[in-house]
Amino acid sequence: MKIVVASGKGGTGKSTFSANFAWSISRSRDVVLVDCDVEEPNLHLFFPGDTSESEVTVLNPAFDMERCDLCGKCGDFCRYGAIAVLPKQILFFKDLCHACGGCRIICPNEAISETERVIGKVWDAPVDEHLRLISGVLNEGEPNGIPVIKAAKEAAEGNDLVIYDSSPGTACPVIETIEGSDYVVLVTESTPFGLHDLRLAAEVVRKLGIPAGVVINRSDGEDDETEAFCRKAGLPIQMKIPFDREIARLQSRGDLFSVAMPEWQDEFVNLLDDICTRTGGAQ
Amino acid sequence: MKMCITAKGDTPDAQVEERFGRAPFFLFHDSEQDTYTAETNAFADAAGGVGPRSAQVLIDHGATVLVTGQLGGNARRAIEGAGIEVYQATAGSTVREAVAAYRENQLNRIL
Ligand code: SF4
Ligand code: SF4
């Protein structure tokens, strides 16, 4: 079972939800939690401890100017504008290259080879016997996080229950994270902004054709509009986390509220059961 | 000498466009014959890499001077590498006026 936790925008408490959800259900079964918010991974802050690290690389072209006759074919081919063929030299723009490998194939003079470039890393942390945290980390200044998300997802392959914390928003990284998953939990807040972003996220999930449910975080009890939207969109509201002083206090210290408030552990386990029922019982 | 002016339209009377990579048209002026040729910028609405790709168009046309408003970092690298001189266009002027201003040395060189 692959569950993605997503939200239309940042600041809905998505990461906190993911961390509490994964930790709570890992009290009774094995869980892998994957931080796919590669530009700003933060789940490791909840689970300090030993980590092993592996590099994520992409293949970039390297030009052999002895062989190159500046014919310009590679520059014409690259739809990302990563190569400019000048009268006397070639310029390569690494931050525009999507590592498709096409220029190497197109070059008539075999002047292009591929060279590895490190763009990020994957941290693998055994939090405890039943919970493992994998974090994708994109190096600063790198424009394209997709390969790092792919590497983090790959590291979690082969496990029964994986929870992916996606980056906020509805852009490519979110779609990359959601693709291939069984269920999406949309975390929202009961504010007009929250609803607006929820709409966008719900639309993306609908287009991808993956079943989804909603968790309302920091609920003030006045969720009528959000509820009305969810009814219309056919999205079940599966959990409400109230706006609560004690929860806020624990979170401001960086603690998991479900550790100090064990009644929440059952709530999270129930949520998983509910998700399993909705996806046809497969666990 | 061939000069490129980024433009909002495809005639010498069109206004100069401030943006380089996203300019709708490139107008090439041939100083020997005093003629203009317009080229639609195929990348004006492309998702990314518009700077280097537009620079490539200038290089392919053999332009040695560019008059525009602003250049992004990647476009700058390509234009600089090709040895093309860049001059700042006066906002609101037409392509024809920009060419005249260049001839009278009234434009600021920015690259
Ligand atoms: S690998 Fe693909 S994206 Fe990168 S420079 Fe070559 S053609 Fe462009
Ligand atoms: S396609 Fe090959 S030979 Fe032609 S410009 Fe590119 S690297 Fe040089």
PDB file of C-alpha atoms in Angstrom, chain A:
ATOM      1  CA  MET A   1       0.000   0.000   0.000  1.00  0.00           C
ATOM      2  CA  LYS A   2       1.388   3.363  -1.089  1.00  0.00           C
ATOM      3  CA  ILE A   3      -0.167   6.417   0.511  1.00  0.00           C
ATOM      4  CA  VAL A   4       0.769   9.959  -0.472  1.00  0.00           C
ATOM      5  CA  VAL A   5       0.193  12.892   1.854  1.00  0.00           C
ATOM      6  CA  ALA A   6      -0.295  16.077  -0.145  1.00  0.00           C
ATOM      7  CA  SER A   7      -1.653  19.593   0.245  1.00  0.00           C
ATOM      8  CA  GLY A   8      -2.410  22.388  -2.167  1.00  0.00           C
ATOM      9  CA  LYS A   9      -0.051  24.796  -0.429  1.00  0.00           C
ATOM     10  CA  GLY A  10       2.551  24.890   2.288  1.00  0.00           C
ATOM     11  CA  GLY A  11       1.800  25.568   5.925  1.00  0.00           C
ATOM     12  CA  THR A  12      -1.159  23.230   6.383  1.00  0.00           C
ATOM     13  CA  GLY A  13       0.760  21.039   8.800  1.00  0.00           C
ATOM     14  CA  LYS A  14       1.216  18.312   6.202  1.00  0.00           C
ATOM     15  CA  SER A  15       4.630  17.210   7.478  1.00  0.00           C
ATOM     16  CA  THR A  16       3.426  17.100  11.075  1.00  0.00           C
ATOM     17  CA  PHE A  17       0.501  14.988   9.987  1.00  0.00           C
ATOM     18  CA  SER A  18       2.738  12.609   8.020  1.00  0.00           C
ATOM     19  CA  ALA A  19       5.162  12.205  10.898  1.00  0.00           C
ATOM     20  CA  ASN A  20       2.414  11.504  13.453  1.00  0.00           C
ATOM     21  CA  PHE A  21       0.547   9.205  11.081  1.00  0.00           C
ATOM     22  CA  ALA A  22       3.612   7.137  10.223  1.00  0.00           C
ATOM     23  CA  TRP A  23       4.851   6.969  13.793  1.00  0.00           C
ATOM     24  CA  SER A  24       1.464   5.954  15.211  1.00  0.00           C
ATOM     25  CA  ILE A  25       0.838   3.117  12.796  1.00  0.00           C
ATOM     26  CA  SER A  26       4.410   1.927  13.155  1.00  0.00           C
ATOM     27  CA  ARG A  27       3.559   0.996  16.757  1.00  0.00           C
ATOM     28  CA  SER A  28       1.764  -2.030  15.371  1.00  0.00           C
ATOM     29  CA  ARG A  29       3.361  -2.672  11.954  1.00  0.00           C
ATOM     30  CA  ASP A  30       6.305  -1.868   9.685  1.00  0.00           C
ATOM     31  CA  VAL A  31       6.167   1.475   7.927  1.00  0.00           C
ATOM     32  CA  VAL A  32       8.502   3.332   5.596  1.00  0.00           C
ATOM     33  CA  LEU A  33       8.058   7.090   5.557  1.00  0.00           C
ATOM     34  CA  VAL A  34       9.492   8.911   2.523  1.00  0.00           C
ATOM     35  CA  ASP A  35      10.131  12.636   2.551  1.00  0.00           C
ATOM     36  CA  CYS A  36       9.601  13.683  -1.086  1.00  0.00           C
ATOM     37  CA  ASP A  37       9.676  17.409  -0.342  1.00  0.00           C
ATOM     38  CA  VAL A  38      13.219  17.417  -1.705  1.00  0.00           C
ATOM     39  CA  GLU A  39      13.681  21.175  -1.747  1.00  0.00           C
ATOM     40  CA  GLU A  40      12.886  21.459   1.928  1.00  0.00           C
ATOM     41  CA  PRO A  41      12.896  18.062   3.575  1.00  0.00           C
ATOM     42  CA  ASN A  42      12.016  18.362   7.249  1.00  0.00           C
ATOM     43  CA  LEU A  43      10.710  15.019   8.510  1.00  0.00           C
ATOM     44  CA  HIS A  44      14.179  14.090   9.782  1.00  0.00           C
ATOM     45  CA  LEU A  45      13.791  16.845  12.350  1.00  0.00           C
ATOM     46  CA  PHE A  46      11.121  14.745  14.067  1.00  0.00           C
ATOM     47  CA  PHE A  47      13.298  11.645  14.109  1.00  0.00           C
ATOM     48  CA  PRO A  48      16.906  12.453  14.961  1.00  0.00           C
ATOM     49  CA  GLY A  49      19.311   9.528  14.733  1.00  0.00           C
ATOM     50  CA  ASP A  50      21.741   7.648  12.553  1.00  0.00           C
ATOM     51  CA  THR A  51      21.479   8.123   8.817  1.00  0.00           C
ATOM     52  CA  SER A  52      23.219   6.589   5.848  1.00  0.00           C
ATOM     53  CA  GLU A  53      23.609   8.689   2.749  1.00  0.00           C
ATOM     54  CA  SER A  54      23.783   7.921  -0.959  1.00  0.00           C
ATOM     55  CA  GLU A  55      24.305  10.307  -3.840  1.00  0.00           C
ATOM     56  CA  VAL A  56      21.814  11.046  -6.596  1.00  0.00           C
ATOM     57  CA  THR A  57      23.419  11.751  -9.940  1.00  0.00           C
ATOM     58  CA  VAL A  58      22.193  12.680 -13.397  1.00  0.00           C
ATOM     59  CA  LEU A  59      23.965  12.220 -16.701  1.00  0.00           C
ATOM     60  CA  ASN A  60      25.007  15.422 -18.419  1.00  0.00           C
ATOM     61  CA  PRO A  61      26.657  15.744 -21.813  1.00  0.00           C
ATOM     62  CA  ALA A  62      30.381  16.380 -22.083  1.00  0.00           C
ATOM     63  CA  PHE A  63      31.740  17.773 -25.341  1.00  0.00           C
ATOM     64  CA  ASP A  64      34.904  16.643 -27.076  1.00  0.00           C
ATOM     65  CA  MET A  65      35.959  19.741 -28.982  1.00  0.00           C
ATOM     66  CA  GLU A  66      38.506  17.751 -30.977  1.00  0.00           C
ATOM     67  CA  ARG A  67      35.661  15.916 -32.659  1.00  0.00           C
ATOM     68  CA  CYS A  68      33.029  18.664 -32.663  1.00  0.00           C
ATOM     69  CA  ASP A  69      32.733  20.651 -35.896  1.00  0.00           C
ATOM     70  CA  LEU A  70      30.147  23.052 -34.441  1.00  0.00           C
ATOM     71  CA  CYS A  71      27.437  21.760 -36.769  1.00  0.00           C
ATOM     72  CA  GLY A  72      24.770  22.918 -34.328  1.00  0.00           C
ATOM     73  CA  LYS A  73      22.626  19.782 -34.394  1.00  0.00           C
ATOM     74  CA  CYS A  74      22.770  19.238 -30.622  1.00  0.00           C
ATOM     75  CA  GLY A  75      21.706  22.830 -29.939  1.00  0.00           C
ATOM     76  CA  ASP A  76      18.784  22.543 -32.364  1.00  0.00           C
ATOM     77  CA  PHE A  77      17.744  19.277 -30.818  1.00  0.00           C
ATOM     78  CA  CYS A  78      17.769  20.281 -27.165  1.00  0.00           C
ATOM     79  CA  ARG A  79      14.274  21.572 -26.452  1.00  0.00           C
ATOM     80  CA  TYR A  80      15.374  22.815 -23.055  1.00  0.00           C
ATOM     81  CA  GLY A  81      17.875  25.280 -24.495  1.00  0.00           C
ATOM     82  CA  ALA A  82      20.718  23.704 -22.533  1.00  0.00           C
ATOM     83  CA  ILE A  83      23.193  23.891 -25.417  1.00  0.00           C
ATOM     84  CA  ALA A  84      24.207  26.952 -27.416  1.00  0.00           C
ATOM     85  CA  VAL A  85      26.534  26.355 -30.355  1.00  0.00           C
ATOM     86  CA  LEU A  86      28.573  29.501 -30.846  1.00  0.00           C
ATOM     87  CA  PRO A  87      30.849  30.303 -33.777  1.00  0.00           C
ATOM     88  CA  LYS A  88      33.903  28.993 -31.937  1.00  0.00           C
ATOM     89  CA  GLN A  89      32.668  27.054 -28.925  1.00  0.00           C
ATOM     90  CA  ILE A  90      29.797  25.241 -27.277  1.00  0.00           C
ATOM     91  CA  LEU A  91      28.116  26.526 -24.157  1.00  0.00           C
ATOM     92  CA  PHE A  92      26.386  24.063 -21.876  1.00  0.00           C
ATOM     93  CA  PHE A  93      23.808  25.276 -19.339  1.00  0.00           C
ATOM     94  CA  LYS A  94      23.714  22.591 -16.699  1.00  0.00           C
ATOM     95  CA  ASP A  95      20.744  24.055 -14.888  1.00  0.00           C
ATOM     96  CA  LEU A  96      18.632  23.768 -18.038  1.00  0.00           C
ATOM     97  CA  CYS A  97      19.641  20.202 -18.913  1.00  0.00           C
ATOM     98  CA  HIS A  98      17.021  17.533 -18.207  1.00  0.00           C
ATOM     99  CA  ALA A  99      19.489  14.696 -18.744  1.00  0.00           C
ATOM    100  CA  CYS A 100      17.497  13.121 -21.575  1.00  0.00           C
ATOM    101  CA  GLY A 101      20.636  11.915 -23.383  1.00  0.00           C
ATOM    102  CA  GLY A 102      19.256  12.952 -26.781  1.00  0.00           C
ATOM    103  CA  CYS A 103      22.103  15.261 -27.790  1.00  0.00           C
ATOM    104  CA  ARG A 104      24.581  12.408 -27.509  1.00  0.00           C
ATOM    105  CA  ILE A 105      22.521  10.331 -29.928  1.00  0.00           C
ATOM    106  CA  ILE A 106      21.950  13.177 -32.365  1.00  0.00           C
ATOM    107  CA  CYS A 107      25.610  14.233 -32.669  1.00  0.00           C
ATOM    108  CA  PRO A 108      26.934  13.072 -36.067  1.00  0.00           C
ATOM    109  CA  ASN A 109      30.573  13.246 -34.920  1.00  0.00           C
ATOM    110  CA  GLU A 110      30.405  11.289 -31.687  1.00  0.00           C
ATOM    111  CA  ALA A 111      31.649  14.358 -29.906  1.00  0.00           C
ATOM    112  CA  ILE A 112      29.292  13.988 -26.945  1.00  0.00           C
ATOM    113  CA  SER A 113      29.752  11.592 -24.083  1.00  0.00           C
ATOM    114  CA  GLU A 114      27.920  11.440 -20.778  1.00  0.00           C
ATOM    115  CA  THR A 115      29.292  12.445 -17.444  1.00  0.00           C
ATOM    116  CA  GLU A 116      27.743  12.028 -14.006  1.00  0.00           C
ATOM    117  CA  ARG A 117      26.806  15.055 -11.971  1.00  0.00           C
ATOM    118  CA  VAL A 118      25.688  14.891  -8.330  1.00  0.00           C
ATOM    119  CA  ILE A 119      22.475  16.835  -7.769  1.00  0.00           C
ATOM    120  CA  GLY A 120      21.355  15.570  -4.385  1.00  0.00           C
ATOM    121  CA  LYS A 121      21.245  12.703  -1.939  1.00  0.00           C
ATOM    122  CA  VAL A 122      18.999  10.199  -0.273  1.00  0.00           C
ATOM    123  CA  TRP A 123      19.145   9.774   3.485  1.00  0.00           C
ATOM    124  CA  ASP A 124      18.092   6.457   4.908  1.00  0.00           C
ATOM    125  CA  ALA A 125      17.399   6.403   8.639  1.00  0.00           C
ATOM    126  CA  PRO A 126      16.223   3.436  10.677  1.00  0.00           C
ATOM    127  CA  VAL A 127      14.155   5.345  13.244  1.00  0.00           C
ATOM    128  CA  ASP A 128      13.357   2.226  15.202  1.00  0.00           C
ATOM    129  CA  GLU A 129      12.521  -1.426  14.653  1.00  0.00           C
ATOM    130  CA  HIS A 130       9.319  -0.683  12.728  1.00  0.00           C
ATOM    131  CA  LEU A 131       9.786   2.761  11.265  1.00  0.00           C
ATOM    132  CA  ARG A 132      12.249   3.735   8.579  1.00  0.00           C
ATOM    133  CA  LEU A 133      12.612   7.252   7.237  1.00  0.00           C
ATOM    134  CA  ILE A 134      13.930   7.931   3.734  1.00  0.00           C
ATOM    135  CA  SER A 135      14.533  11.559   2.773  1.00  0.00           C
ATOM    136  CA  GLY A 136      15.251  12.976  -0.664  1.00  0.00           C
ATOM    137  CA  VAL A 137      17.497  16.026  -0.490  1.00  0.00           C
ATOM    138  CA  LEU A 138      18.074  18.255  -3.506  1.00  0.00           C
ATOM    139  CA  ASN A 139      21.331  20.207  -3.480  1.00  0.00           C
ATOM    140  CA  GLU A 140      20.945  23.937  -3.240  1.00  0.00           C
ATOM    141  CA  GLY A 141      20.745  25.725  -6.587  1.00  0.00           C
ATOM    142  CA  GLU A 142      19.667  22.615  -8.467  1.00  0.00           C
ATOM    143  CA  PRO A 143      16.525  23.333 -10.482  1.00  0.00           C
ATOM    144  CA  ASN A 144      15.122  19.872 -11.034  1.00  0.00           C
ATOM    145  CA  GLY A 145      14.211  17.689  -8.062  1.00  0.00           C
ATOM    146  CA  ILE A 146      12.476  14.928  -9.997  1.00  0.00           C
ATOM    147  CA  PRO A 147      15.493  12.560 -10.128  1.00  0.00           C
ATOM    148  CA  VAL A 148      15.897  12.881  -6.361  1.00  0.00           C
ATOM    149  CA  ILE A 149      12.205  12.103  -5.775  1.00  0.00           C
ATOM    150  CA  LYS A 150      12.556   9.079  -8.050  1.00  0.00           C
ATOM    151  CA  ALA A 151      15.631   7.889  -6.141  1.00  0.00           C
ATOM    152  CA  ALA A 152      13.886   8.298  -2.780  1.00  0.00           C
ATOM    153  CA  LYS A 153      10.829   6.396  -4.020  1.00  0.00           C
ATOM    154  CA  GLU A 154      13.043   3.665  -5.405  1.00  0.00           C
ATOM    155  CA  ALA A 155      14.817   3.278  -2.069  1.00  0.00           C
ATOM    156  CA  ALA A 156      11.440   2.524  -0.494  1.00  0.00           C
ATOM    157  CA  GLU A 157      10.444  -0.084  -3.076  1.00  0.00           C
ATOM    158  CA  GLY A 158       9.573  -3.565  -1.900  1.00  0.00           C
ATOM    159  CA  ASN A 159       7.925  -2.541   1.356  1.00  0.00           C
ATOM    160  CA  ASP A 160       4.303  -3.288   2.197  1.00  0.00           C
ATOM    161  CA  LEU A 161       3.360   0.049   3.617  1.00  0.00           C
ATOM    162  CA  VAL A 162       4.944   3.272   2.425  1.00  0.00           C
ATOM    163  CA  ILE A 163       3.846   6.806   3.218  1.00  0.00           C
ATOM    164  CA  TYR A 164       5.129   9.564   0.939  1.00  0.00           C
ATOM    165  CA  ASP A 165       5.142  13.145   2.125  1.00  0.00           C
ATOM    166  CA  SER A 166       4.948  15.223  -1.055  1.00  0.00           C
ATOM    167  CA  SER A 167       6.080  18.796  -1.543  1.00  0.00           C
ATOM    168  CA  PRO A 168       3.297  21.382  -1.220  1.00  0.00           C
ATOM    169  CA  GLY A 169       1.532  22.689  -4.296  1.00  0.00           C
ATOM    170  CA  THR A 170       0.403  20.967  -7.470  1.00  0.00           C
ATOM    171  CA  ALA A 171       3.505  21.168  -9.689  1.00  0.00           C
ATOM    172  CA  CYS A 172       5.563  18.405 -11.331  1.00  0.00           C
ATOM    173  CA  PRO A 173       7.253  17.168  -8.114  1.00  0.00           C
ATOM    174  CA  VAL A 174       3.843  16.501  -6.568  1.00  0.00           C
ATOM    175  CA  ILE A 175       2.679  14.605  -9.620  1.00  0.00           C
ATOM    176  CA  GLU A 176       5.907  12.615  -9.653  1.00  0.00           C
ATOM    177  CA  THR A 177       5.297  11.694  -6.004  1.00  0.00           C
ATOM    178  CA  ILE A 178       1.651  10.745  -6.512  1.00  0.00           C
ATOM    179  CA  GLU A 179       2.200   8.671  -9.644  1.00  0.00           C
ATOM    180  CA  GLY A 180       1.967   4.970  -8.911  1.00  0.00           C
ATOM    181  CA  SER A 181       0.408   5.416  -5.475  1.00  0.00           C
ATOM    182  CA  ASP A 182      -2.790   3.772  -4.211  1.00  0.00           C
ATOM    183  CA  TYR A 183      -4.255   6.599  -2.186  1.00  0.00           C
ATOM    184  CA  VAL A 184      -3.797  10.300  -1.521  1.00  0.00           C
ATOM    185  CA  VAL A 185      -4.515  12.041   1.768  1.00  0.00           C
ATOM    186  CA  LEU A 186      -5.106  15.747   1.222  1.00  0.00           C
ATOM    187  CA  VAL A 187      -4.285  17.815   4.287  1.00  0.00           C
ATOM    188  CA  THR A 188      -6.106  21.131   4.486  1.00  0.00           C
ATOM    189  CA  GLU A 189      -7.102  23.863   6.912  1.00  0.00           C
ATOM    190  CA  SER A 190     -10.552  25.307   7.435  1.00  0.00           C
ATOM    191  CA  THR A 191      -9.745  28.739   6.061  1.00  0.00           C
ATOM    192  CA  PRO A 192     -10.796  30.268   2.727  1.00  0.00           C
ATOM    193  CA  PHE A 193      -7.184  29.943   1.522  1.00  0.00           C
ATOM    194  CA  GLY A 194      -7.088  26.353   2.648  1.00  0.00           C
ATOM    195  CA  LEU A 195     -10.204  25.589   0.651  1.00  0.00           C
ATOM    196  CA  HIS A 196      -8.881  27.269  -2.467  1.00  0.00           C
ATOM    197  CA  ASP A 197      -5.699  25.186  -2.362  1.00  0.00           C
ATOM    198  CA  LEU A 198      -7.643  22.038  -1.551  1.00  0.00           C
ATOM    199  CA  ARG A 199      -9.701  22.531  -4.699  1.00  0.00           C
ATOM    200  CA  LEU A 200      -6.544  22.680  -6.818  1.00  0.00           C
ATOM    201  CA  ALA A 201      -5.045  19.618  -5.182  1.00  0.00           C
ATOM    202  CA  ALA A 202      -8.312  17.681  -5.461  1.00  0.00           C
ATOM    203  CA  GLU A 203      -8.460  18.467  -9.166  1.00  0.00           C
ATOM    204  CA  VAL A 204      -4.960  17.104  -9.762  1.00  0.00           C
ATOM    205  CA  VAL A 205      -5.723  13.906  -7.877  1.00  0.00           C
ATOM    206  CA  ARG A 206      -8.990  13.477  -9.763  1.00  0.00           C
ATOM    207  CA  LYS A 207      -7.183  13.823 -13.076  1.00  0.00           C
ATOM    208  CA  LEU A 208      -4.617  11.251 -12.034  1.00  0.00           C
ATOM    209  CA  GLY A 209      -7.497   8.939 -11.138  1.00  0.00           C
ATOM    210  CA  ILE A 210      -6.264   8.015  -7.670  1.00  0.00           C
ATOM    211  CA  PRO A 211      -8.700   7.670  -4.745  1.00  0.00           C
ATOM    212  CA  ALA A 212      -8.329  10.354  -2.100  1.00  0.00           C
ATOM    213  CA  GLY A 213      -9.624  11.570   1.233  1.00  0.00           C
ATOM    214  CA  VAL A 214      -9.281  14.746   3.267  1.00  0.00           C
ATOM    215  CA  VAL A 215      -7.836  15.509   6.679  1.00  0.00           C
ATOM    216  CA  ILE A 216      -8.705  18.885   8.156  1.00  0.00           C
ATOM    217  CA  ASN A 217      -5.883  20.174  10.309  1.00  0.00           C
ATOM    218  CA  ARG A 218      -6.172  22.900  12.965  1.00  0.00           C
ATOM    219  CA  SER A 219      -9.931  22.688  12.638  1.00  0.00           C
ATOM    220  CA  ASP A 220     -11.794  25.434  14.481  1.00  0.00           C
ATOM    221  CA  GLY A 221     -15.021  23.452  14.233  1.00  0.00           C
ATOM    222  CA  GLU A 222     -16.424  25.678  11.517  1.00  0.00           C
ATOM    223  CA  ASP A 223     -15.657  23.609   8.484  1.00  0.00           C
ATOM    224  CA  ASP A 224     -18.991  23.960   6.677  1.00  0.00           C
ATOM    225  CA  GLU A 225     -17.542  25.241   3.438  1.00  0.00           C
ATOM    226  CA  THR A 226     -14.806  22.631   3.300  1.00  0.00           C
ATOM    227  CA  GLU A 227     -17.344  19.942   4.117  1.00  0.00           C
ATOM    228  CA  ALA A 228     -19.702  21.137   1.413  1.00  0.00           C
ATOM    229  CA  PHE A 229     -16.899  21.109  -1.133  1.00  0.00           C
ATOM    230  CA  CYS A 230     -15.796  17.602  -0.135  1.00  0.00           C
ATOM    231  CA  ARG A 231     -19.372  16.300  -0.402  1.00  0.00           C
ATOM    232  CA  LYS A 232     -19.682  17.666  -3.895  1.00  0.00           C
ATOM    233  CA  ALA A 233     -16.266  16.406  -4.947  1.00  0.00           C
ATOM    234  CA  GLY A 234     -16.961  12.983  -3.470  1.00  0.00           C
ATOM    235  CA  LEU A 235     -14.031  13.243  -1.062  1.00  0.00           C
ATOM    236  CA  PRO A 236     -14.518  11.680   2.368  1.00  0.00           C
ATOM    237  CA  ILE A 237     -13.368  13.736   5.347  1.00  0.00           C
ATOM    238  CA  GLN A 238     -11.448  11.101   7.223  1.00  0.00           C
ATOM    239  CA  MET A 239     -10.050  12.982  10.151  1.00  0.00           C
ATOM    240  CA  LYS A 240     -10.184  16.324  11.879  1.00  0.00           C
ATOM    241  CA  ILE A 241      -7.330  17.498  14.056  1.00  0.00           C
ATOM    242  CA  PRO A 242      -8.719  20.306  16.204  1.00  0.00           C
ATOM    243  CA  PHE A 243      -7.030  23.583  16.884  1.00  0.00           C
ATOM    244  CA  ASP A 244      -5.794  22.591  20.312  1.00  0.00           C
ATOM    245  CA  ARG A 245      -3.473  24.345  22.737  1.00  0.00           C
ATOM    246  CA  GLU A 246      -1.790  21.167  23.862  1.00  0.00           C
ATOM    247  CA  ILE A 247      -1.137  20.001  20.295  1.00  0.00           C
ATOM    248  CA  ALA A 248       0.193  23.435  19.373  1.00  0.00           C
ATOM    249  CA  ARG A 249       2.462  23.462  22.429  1.00  0.00           C
ATOM    250  CA  LEU A 250       3.915  20.034  21.660  1.00  0.00           C
ATOM    251  CA  GLN A 251       4.445  20.925  18.011  1.00  0.00           C
ATOM    252  CA  SER A 252       6.170  24.180  18.760  1.00  0.00           C
ATOM    253  CA  ARG A 253       8.752  22.115  20.648  1.00  0.00           C
ATOM    254  CA  GLY A 254       9.188  19.853  17.634  1.00  0.00           C
ATOM    255  CA  ASP A 255       7.497  16.924  19.390  1.00  0.00           C
ATOM    256  CA  LEU A 256       5.077  14.458  17.878  1.00  0.00           C
ATOM    257  CA  PHE A 257       1.749  15.083  19.562  1.00  0.00           C
ATOM    258  CA  SER A 258       0.712  11.454  19.150  1.00  0.00           C
ATOM    259  CA  VAL A 259       3.549  10.401  21.458  1.00  0.00           C
ATOM    260  CA  ALA A 260       2.316  12.522  24.347  1.00  0.00           C
ATOM    261  CA  MET A 261      -1.375  12.022  23.501  1.00  0.00           C
ATOM    262  CA  PRO A 262      -1.673   8.264  22.921  1.00  0.00           C
ATOM    263  CA  GLU A 263      -5.401   8.462  22.147  1.00  0.00           C
ATOM    264  CA  TRP A 264      -4.313   9.901  18.783  1.00  0.00           C
ATOM    265  CA  GLN A 265      -2.375   6.768  17.934  1.00  0.00           C
ATOM    266  CA  ASP A 266      -5.668   4.870  17.726  1.00  0.00           C
ATOM    267  CA  GLU A 267      -7.125   7.622  15.566  1.00  0.00           C
ATOM    268  CA  PHE A 268      -4.274   7.263  13.087  1.00  0.00           C
ATOM    269  CA  VAL A 269      -4.577   3.477  13.056  1.00  0.00           C
ATOM    270  CA  ASN A 270      -8.307   3.875  12.372  1.00  0.00           C
ATOM    271  CA  LEU A 271      -7.478   6.224   9.539  1.00  0.00           C
ATOM    272  CA  LEU A 272      -5.232   3.600   7.962  1.00  0.00           C
ATOM    273  CA  ASP A 273      -7.990   0.990   8.341  1.00  0.00           C
ATOM    274  CA  ASP A 274     -10.427   3.366   6.698  1.00  0.00           C
ATOM    275  CA  ILE A 275      -8.025   3.926   3.794  1.00  0.00           C
ATOM    276  CA  CYS A 276      -7.533   0.184   3.375  1.00  0.00           C
ATOM    277  CA  THR A 277     -11.284  -0.382   3.287  1.00  0.00           C
ATOM    278  CA  ARG A 278     -11.735   2.329   0.693  1.00  0.00           C
ATOM    279  CA  THR A 279      -9.019   0.933  -1.549  1.00  0.00           C
ATOM    280  CA  GLY A 280     -10.547  -2.518  -1.504  1.00  0.00           C
ATOM    281  CA  GLY A 281      -9.107  -3.997   1.636  1.00  0.00           C
ATOM    282  CA  ALA A 282      -5.666  -4.677   0.203  1.00  0.00           C
ATOM    283  CA  GLN A 283      -2.985  -3.986   2.763  1.00  0.00           C
TER     284      GLN A 283
END
